[in-house]
Amino acid sequence: QTSYRERRQIEFSNFAPSNMLPWASEVHFYKLIQVLGIHGLFKLWIAALLEQRILLVTIKEGPLAASYLTVCAETLLMLLEPMKWLGIYVPFVPNSMSVLVEAPTPYLMGISEVGFRRAELDDGIVEVNIDNGRICLPSNLPSIPESLESKLDMIDNTLQDPLQHGFSCGSDGLRYSMSGLLS
């Protein structure tokens, strides 16, 4: 017979299935793939793995910017699983606090373009414009091998619109299906 205390522990333990990534049902990849492409997303992922200072920038303002930047930042964090981001994480920096993006330590931050223009940034920051897909990488970041670059470019050219080429976006995120390519 189990005691009341043991039953309480059992009730509150919730083990995630081993084949599921955390947050997989809440995060949508489609917007980042659509804007950055597979190639750009790969570069951003490498920068995150190398613990670079990553700054996501949008032209949007206020609550819209906050929600947009947060979704993009959370998606990037999810792509790091099973590793964890240990740097500073501020998915939305208000314009009045734009000085935060001048931090010298690894970070993942998001800011509107107005705040971005106010900050005095050095050239060691990965700047990602999540509205037009422009990524500025620092010179100290290792380059991607040319053979991989060409393959990533080929994938991006093939998947002009991911939803038309085997990808679907639902409540559990982005899925890939071979049947979409065969039709």
GROMACS .gro file of C-alpha atoms in nm:
model
  183
    1GLN     CA    1   0.000   0.000   0.000
    2THR     CA    2   0.136   0.342  -0.101
    3SER     CA    3   0.118   0.637   0.132
    4TYR     CA    4  -0.055   0.966   0.050
    5ARG     CA    5   0.283   1.133  -0.009
    6GLU     CA    6   0.392   0.869  -0.265
    7ARG     CA    7   0.063   0.902  -0.452
    8ARG     CA    8   0.109   1.281  -0.475
    9GLN     CA    9   0.453   1.234  -0.629
   10ILE     CA   10   0.319   0.993  -0.887
   11GLU     CA   11   0.034   1.227  -0.980
   12PHE     CA   12   0.269   1.515  -1.049
   13SER     CA   13   0.535   1.330  -1.245
   14ASN     CA   14   0.490   1.380  -1.617
   15PHE     CA   15   0.749   1.210  -1.833
   16ALA     CA   16   0.774   1.334  -2.190
   17PRO     CA   17   0.791   1.064  -2.457
   18SER     CA   18   1.153   1.002  -2.556
   19ASN     CA   19   1.081   1.059  -2.925
   20MET     CA   20   0.926   1.405  -2.877
   21LEU     CA   21   1.108   1.736  -2.860
   22PRO     CA   22   0.997   1.976  -2.588
   23TRP     CA   23   0.765   2.250  -2.714
   24ALA     CA   24   0.720   2.066  -3.045
   25SER     CA   25   0.345   2.112  -3.033
   26GLU     CA   26   0.368   2.485  -2.964
   27VAL     CA   27   0.641   2.612  -3.192
   28HIS     CA   28   0.592   2.679  -3.562
   29PHE     CA   29   0.889   2.662  -3.793
   30TYR     CA   30   0.710   2.779  -4.103
   31LYS     CA   31   0.770   3.153  -4.063
   32LEU     CA   32   1.144   3.115  -4.008
   33ILE     CA   33   1.180   2.872  -4.300
   34GLN     CA   34   0.970   3.097  -4.521
   35VAL     CA   35   1.172   3.411  -4.440
   36LEU     CA   36   1.524   3.273  -4.389
   37GLY     CA   37   1.508   2.961  -4.605
   38ILE     CA   38   1.672   2.635  -4.505
   39HIS     CA   39   2.015   2.784  -4.578
   40GLY     CA   40   1.961   3.090  -4.359
   41LEU     CA   41   1.807   2.885  -4.080
   42PHE     CA   42   2.108   2.653  -4.092
   43LYS     CA   43   2.347   2.949  -4.056
   44LEU     CA   44   2.145   3.081  -3.763
   45TRP     CA   45   2.146   2.736  -3.601
   46ILE     CA   46   2.526   2.712  -3.638
   47ALA     CA   47   2.565   3.058  -3.483
   48ALA     CA   48   2.349   2.948  -3.188
   49LEU     CA   49   2.549   2.627  -3.144
   50LEU     CA   50   2.867   2.836  -3.138
   51GLU     CA   51   2.713   3.064  -2.871
   52GLN     CA   52   2.731   3.382  -3.075
   53ARG     CA   53   2.553   3.706  -2.996
   54ILE     CA   54   2.233   3.674  -3.200
   55LEU     CA   55   2.008   3.971  -3.255
   56LEU     CA   56   1.669   3.921  -3.423
   57VAL     CA   57   1.539   4.245  -3.576
   58THR     CA   58   1.191   4.333  -3.705
   59ILE     CA   59   1.028   4.645  -3.842
   60LYS     CA   60   0.717   4.567  -3.638
   61GLU     CA   61   0.656   4.765  -3.317
   62GLY     CA   62   0.501   4.709  -2.975
   63PRO     CA   63   0.309   4.393  -2.884
   64LEU     CA   64   0.316   4.267  -3.245
   65ALA     CA   65   0.697   4.286  -3.245
   66ALA     CA   66   0.713   4.119  -2.904
   67SER     CA   67   0.500   3.822  -3.010
   68TYR     CA   68   0.671   3.784  -3.350
   69LEU     CA   69   1.022   3.798  -3.204
   70THR     CA   70   0.932   3.562  -2.920
   71VAL     CA   71   0.797   3.296  -3.158
   72CYS     CA   72   1.113   3.319  -3.370
   73ALA     CA   73   1.344   3.307  -3.067
   74GLU     CA   74   1.156   3.012  -2.914
   75THR     CA   75   1.176   2.826  -3.245
   76LEU     CA   76   1.551   2.872  -3.252
   77LEU     CA   77   1.581   2.750  -2.892
   78MET     CA   78   1.377   2.444  -2.978
   79LEU     CA   79   1.615   2.364  -3.265
   80LEU     CA   80   1.899   2.344  -3.013
   81GLU     CA   81   1.740   2.052  -2.825
   82PRO     CA   82   1.865   1.841  -2.654
   83MET     CA   83   2.116   2.115  -2.570
   84LYS     CA   84   2.013   2.426  -2.377
   85TRP     CA   85   2.087   2.789  -2.452
   86LEU     CA   86   2.294   2.916  -2.158
   87GLY     CA   87   2.348   3.270  -2.280
   88ILE     CA   88   2.133   3.572  -2.210
   89TYR     CA   89   1.782   3.527  -2.348
   90VAL     CA   90   1.558   3.830  -2.398
   91PRO     CA   91   1.318   3.761  -2.687
   92PHE     CA   92   1.198   4.122  -2.697
   93VAL     CA   93   1.403   4.422  -2.587
   94PRO     CA   94   1.193   4.741  -2.559
   95ASN     CA   95   1.330   5.039  -2.754
   96SER     CA   96   1.397   5.225  -2.430
   97MET     CA   97   1.635   4.944  -2.323
   98SER     CA   98   1.822   4.905  -2.652
   99VAL     CA   99   2.153   4.939  -2.467
  100LEU     CA  100   2.108   4.571  -2.365
  101VAL     CA  101   2.205   4.456  -2.715
  102GLU     CA  102   2.554   4.599  -2.659
  103ALA     CA  103   2.631   4.321  -2.406
  104PRO     CA  104   2.963   4.143  -2.470
  105THR     CA  105   2.838   3.797  -2.366
  106PRO     CA  106   2.654   3.542  -2.583
  107TYR     CA  107   2.288   3.630  -2.615
  108LEU     CA  108   1.972   3.571  -2.811
  109MET     CA  109   1.769   3.890  -2.821
  110GLY     CA  110   1.501   4.045  -3.036
  111ILE     CA  111   1.446   4.414  -3.098
  112SER     CA  112   1.247   4.641  -3.327
  113GLU     CA  113   1.433   4.827  -3.599
  114VAL     CA  114   1.391   5.160  -3.414
  115GLY     CA  115   1.574   5.025  -3.108
  116PHE     CA  116   1.829   4.854  -3.332
  117ARG     CA  117   1.923   5.188  -3.492
  118ARG     CA  118   1.968   5.346  -3.145
  119ALA     CA  119   2.217   5.083  -3.026
  120GLU     CA  120   2.591   5.111  -3.079
  121LEU     CA  121   2.680   4.764  -3.205
  122ASP     CA  122   3.018   4.618  -3.286
  123ASP     CA  123   3.074   4.381  -3.577
  124GLY     CA  124   3.074   4.059  -3.370
  125ILE     CA  125   2.696   4.022  -3.372
  126VAL     CA  126   2.483   3.793  -3.586
  127GLU     CA  127   2.211   4.028  -3.711
  128VAL     CA  128   1.899   3.857  -3.842
  129ASN     CA  129   1.624   4.061  -4.006
  130ILE     CA  130   1.324   3.833  -3.968
  131ASP     CA  131   1.113   4.042  -4.204
  132ASN     CA  132   1.329   4.011  -4.516
  133GLY     CA  133   1.560   3.720  -4.426
  134ARG     CA  134   1.886   3.917  -4.434
  135ILE     CA  135   2.154   3.764  -4.209
  136CYS     CA  136   2.481   3.945  -4.133
  137LEU     CA  137   2.739   3.708  -3.990
  138PRO     CA  138   3.053   3.819  -3.808
  139SER     CA  139   3.385   3.750  -3.980
  140ASN     CA  140   3.503   3.525  -3.694
  141LEU     CA  141   3.229   3.268  -3.765
  142PRO     CA  142   3.363   2.960  -3.948
  143SER     CA  143   3.240   2.931  -4.305
  144ILE     CA  144   3.011   2.653  -4.422
  145PRO     CA  145   3.183   2.412  -4.665
  146GLU     CA  146   3.109   2.505  -5.026
  147SER     CA  147   2.957   2.162  -5.105
  148LEU     CA  148   2.705   2.206  -4.823
  149GLU     CA  149   2.638   2.569  -4.923
  150SER     CA  150   2.542   2.459  -5.274
  151LYS     CA  151   2.315   2.182  -5.143
  152LEU     CA  152   2.138   2.422  -4.907
  153ASP     CA  153   2.094   2.673  -5.191
  154MET     CA  154   1.952   2.397  -5.411
  155ILE     CA  155   1.699   2.305  -5.140
  156ASP     CA  156   1.596   2.669  -5.100
  157ASN     CA  157   1.553   2.709  -5.477
  158THR     CA  158   1.346   2.391  -5.494
  159LEU     CA  159   1.128   2.489  -5.199
  160GLN     CA  160   1.033   2.842  -5.307
  161ASP     CA  161   0.714   2.804  -5.100
  162PRO     CA  162   0.757   2.521  -4.847
  163LEU     CA  163   0.382   2.465  -4.819
  164GLN     CA  164   0.365   2.371  -5.188
  165HIS     CA  165   0.646   2.118  -5.170
  166GLY     CA  166   0.570   1.856  -4.908
  167PHE     CA  167   0.569   2.075  -4.598
  168SER     CA  168   0.255   2.140  -4.399
  169CYS     CA  169   0.203   2.361  -4.100
  170GLY     CA  170  -0.038   2.259  -3.825
  171SER     CA  171  -0.090   2.284  -3.453
  172ASP     CA  172   0.212   2.062  -3.395
  173GLY     CA  173   0.450   2.267  -3.611
  174LEU     CA  174   0.603   2.201  -3.951
  175ARG     CA  175   0.583   1.853  -4.099
  176TYR     CA  176   0.741   1.707  -4.411
  177SER     CA  177   0.563   1.458  -4.630
  178MET     CA  178   0.698   1.278  -4.938
  179SER     CA  179   0.345   1.257  -5.079
  180GLY     CA  180   0.351   1.636  -5.128
  181LEU     CA  181   0.655   1.599  -5.355
  182LEU     CA  182   0.504   1.320  -5.560
  183SER     CA  183   0.182   1.503  -5.648
   0.00000   0.00000   0.00000
